[in-house]
């Protein structure tokens, strides 16, 4: 039941020129480096892949994240905690 409550709320994603992404509805940043960022949102897992990426703003109280860098892909996944670890391994191979 706590998981269901956690998944409610508004999620937004706004990308500018594949160089800046503003994301709302972020619950947790699970991992990040210059080539990939994985976060849990109210709509499931969100994975960003690219190059030279960094988190310009992180406000988990408000659920807002801004990512700068070259964005190559944006992928959503619905998953459980066990699947997160599997997806994380695939993301950063």
Short mmCIF file of C-alpha atoms in Angstrom, two decimals:
data_model
loop_
_atom_site.label_atom_id
_atom_site.label_comp_id
_atom_site.label_asym_id
_atom_site.label_seq_id
_atom_site.Cartn_x
_atom_site.Cartn_y
_atom_site.Cartn_z
CA UNK A 1 0.00 0.00 0.00
CA UNK A 2 2.87 2.39 0.74
CA UNK A 3 4.21 1.69 -2.76
CA UNK A 4 0.83 2.65 -4.28
CA UNK A 5 0.80 5.95 -2.40
CA UNK A 6 4.37 6.62 -3.49
CA UNK A 7 3.47 6.20 -7.16
CA UNK A 8 0.69 8.80 -7.13
CA UNK A 9 1.40 12.35 -8.17
CA UNK A 10 2.25 14.32 -11.27
CA UNK A 11 5.25 13.46 -13.44
CA UNK A 12 6.64 15.83 -16.06
CA UNK A 13 9.57 15.72 -18.46
CA UNK A 14 10.67 18.70 -20.54
CA UNK A 15 13.68 18.39 -22.85
CA UNK A 16 15.43 21.31 -24.55
CA UNK A 17 17.59 20.59 -27.61
CA UNK A 18 18.64 17.18 -26.16
CA UNK A 19 20.97 19.13 -23.83
CA UNK A 20 18.81 19.89 -20.80
CA UNK A 21 16.03 17.86 -19.19
CA UNK A 22 13.71 19.12 -16.45
CA UNK A 23 11.97 16.29 -14.63
CA UNK A 24 9.18 16.54 -12.06
CA UNK A 25 7.75 13.78 -9.93
CA UNK A 26 11.13 12.26 -9.02
CA UNK A 27 11.05 10.13 -5.89
CA UNK A 28 14.70 9.01 -5.75
CA UNK A 29 17.90 9.13 -7.83
CA UNK A 30 19.18 5.56 -7.83
CA UNK A 31 22.47 6.04 -9.69
CA UNK A 32 24.26 8.51 -11.88
CA UNK A 33 27.48 9.13 -13.78
CA UNK A 34 28.40 11.03 -16.95
CA UNK A 35 26.91 8.32 -19.19
CA UNK A 36 23.69 7.43 -17.39
CA UNK A 37 21.22 8.48 -14.74
CA UNK A 38 18.58 6.20 -13.24
CA UNK A 39 15.77 7.54 -11.09
CA UNK A 40 12.48 6.42 -9.66
CA UNK A 41 9.54 8.62 -10.62
CA UNK A 42 5.84 8.54 -9.90
CA UNK A 43 5.45 6.84 -13.32
CA UNK A 44 8.13 4.15 -12.83
CA UNK A 45 11.86 3.92 -13.40
CA UNK A 46 13.38 6.52 -15.72
CA UNK A 47 16.74 5.93 -17.36
CA UNK A 48 18.65 8.63 -19.23
CA UNK A 49 21.69 7.71 -21.33
CA UNK A 50 24.12 10.10 -22.94
CA UNK A 51 27.50 11.74 -22.52
CA UNK A 52 28.84 14.44 -20.22
CA UNK A 53 25.68 14.38 -18.14
CA UNK A 54 25.47 15.93 -14.71
CA UNK A 55 22.70 16.86 -12.31
CA UNK A 56 22.35 20.63 -12.30
CA UNK A 57 19.54 20.75 -9.74
CA UNK A 58 18.29 18.14 -7.29
CA UNK A 59 15.33 18.87 -5.00
CA UNK A 60 13.76 15.60 -3.91
CA UNK A 61 11.44 17.37 -1.46
CA UNK A 62 9.75 19.01 -4.45
CA UNK A 63 10.54 16.05 -6.77
CA UNK A 64 12.49 18.21 -9.24
CA UNK A 65 15.68 17.29 -11.11
CA UNK A 66 17.49 19.12 -13.91
CA UNK A 67 20.03 17.18 -15.98
CA UNK A 68 22.52 18.86 -18.34
CA UNK A 69 24.59 17.11 -21.01
CA UNK A 70 24.14 15.28 -24.28
CA UNK A 71 21.00 13.12 -23.98
CA UNK A 72 20.91 10.07 -26.28
CA UNK A 73 17.96 8.11 -24.87
CA UNK A 74 15.09 8.33 -22.40
CA UNK A 75 13.63 5.01 -21.24
CA UNK A 76 10.82 4.22 -18.81
CA UNK A 77 10.35 0.91 -17.06
CA UNK A 78 7.81 -0.39 -14.57
CA UNK A 79 9.61 -2.63 -12.15
CA UNK A 80 10.06 -4.09 -8.72
CA UNK A 81 13.04 -3.65 -6.43
CA UNK A 82 14.61 -6.88 -7.74
CA UNK A 83 14.22 -5.67 -11.33
CA UNK A 84 15.90 -2.35 -10.46
CA UNK A 85 19.19 -4.12 -9.76
CA UNK A 86 18.97 -6.08 -13.01
CA UNK A 87 18.17 -2.96 -15.03
CA UNK A 88 20.93 -1.03 -13.28
CA UNK A 89 23.46 -3.66 -14.32
CA UNK A 90 22.32 -3.47 -17.95
CA UNK A 91 22.35 0.33 -17.96
CA UNK A 92 25.98 0.70 -16.87
CA UNK A 93 27.68 -2.12 -18.84
#
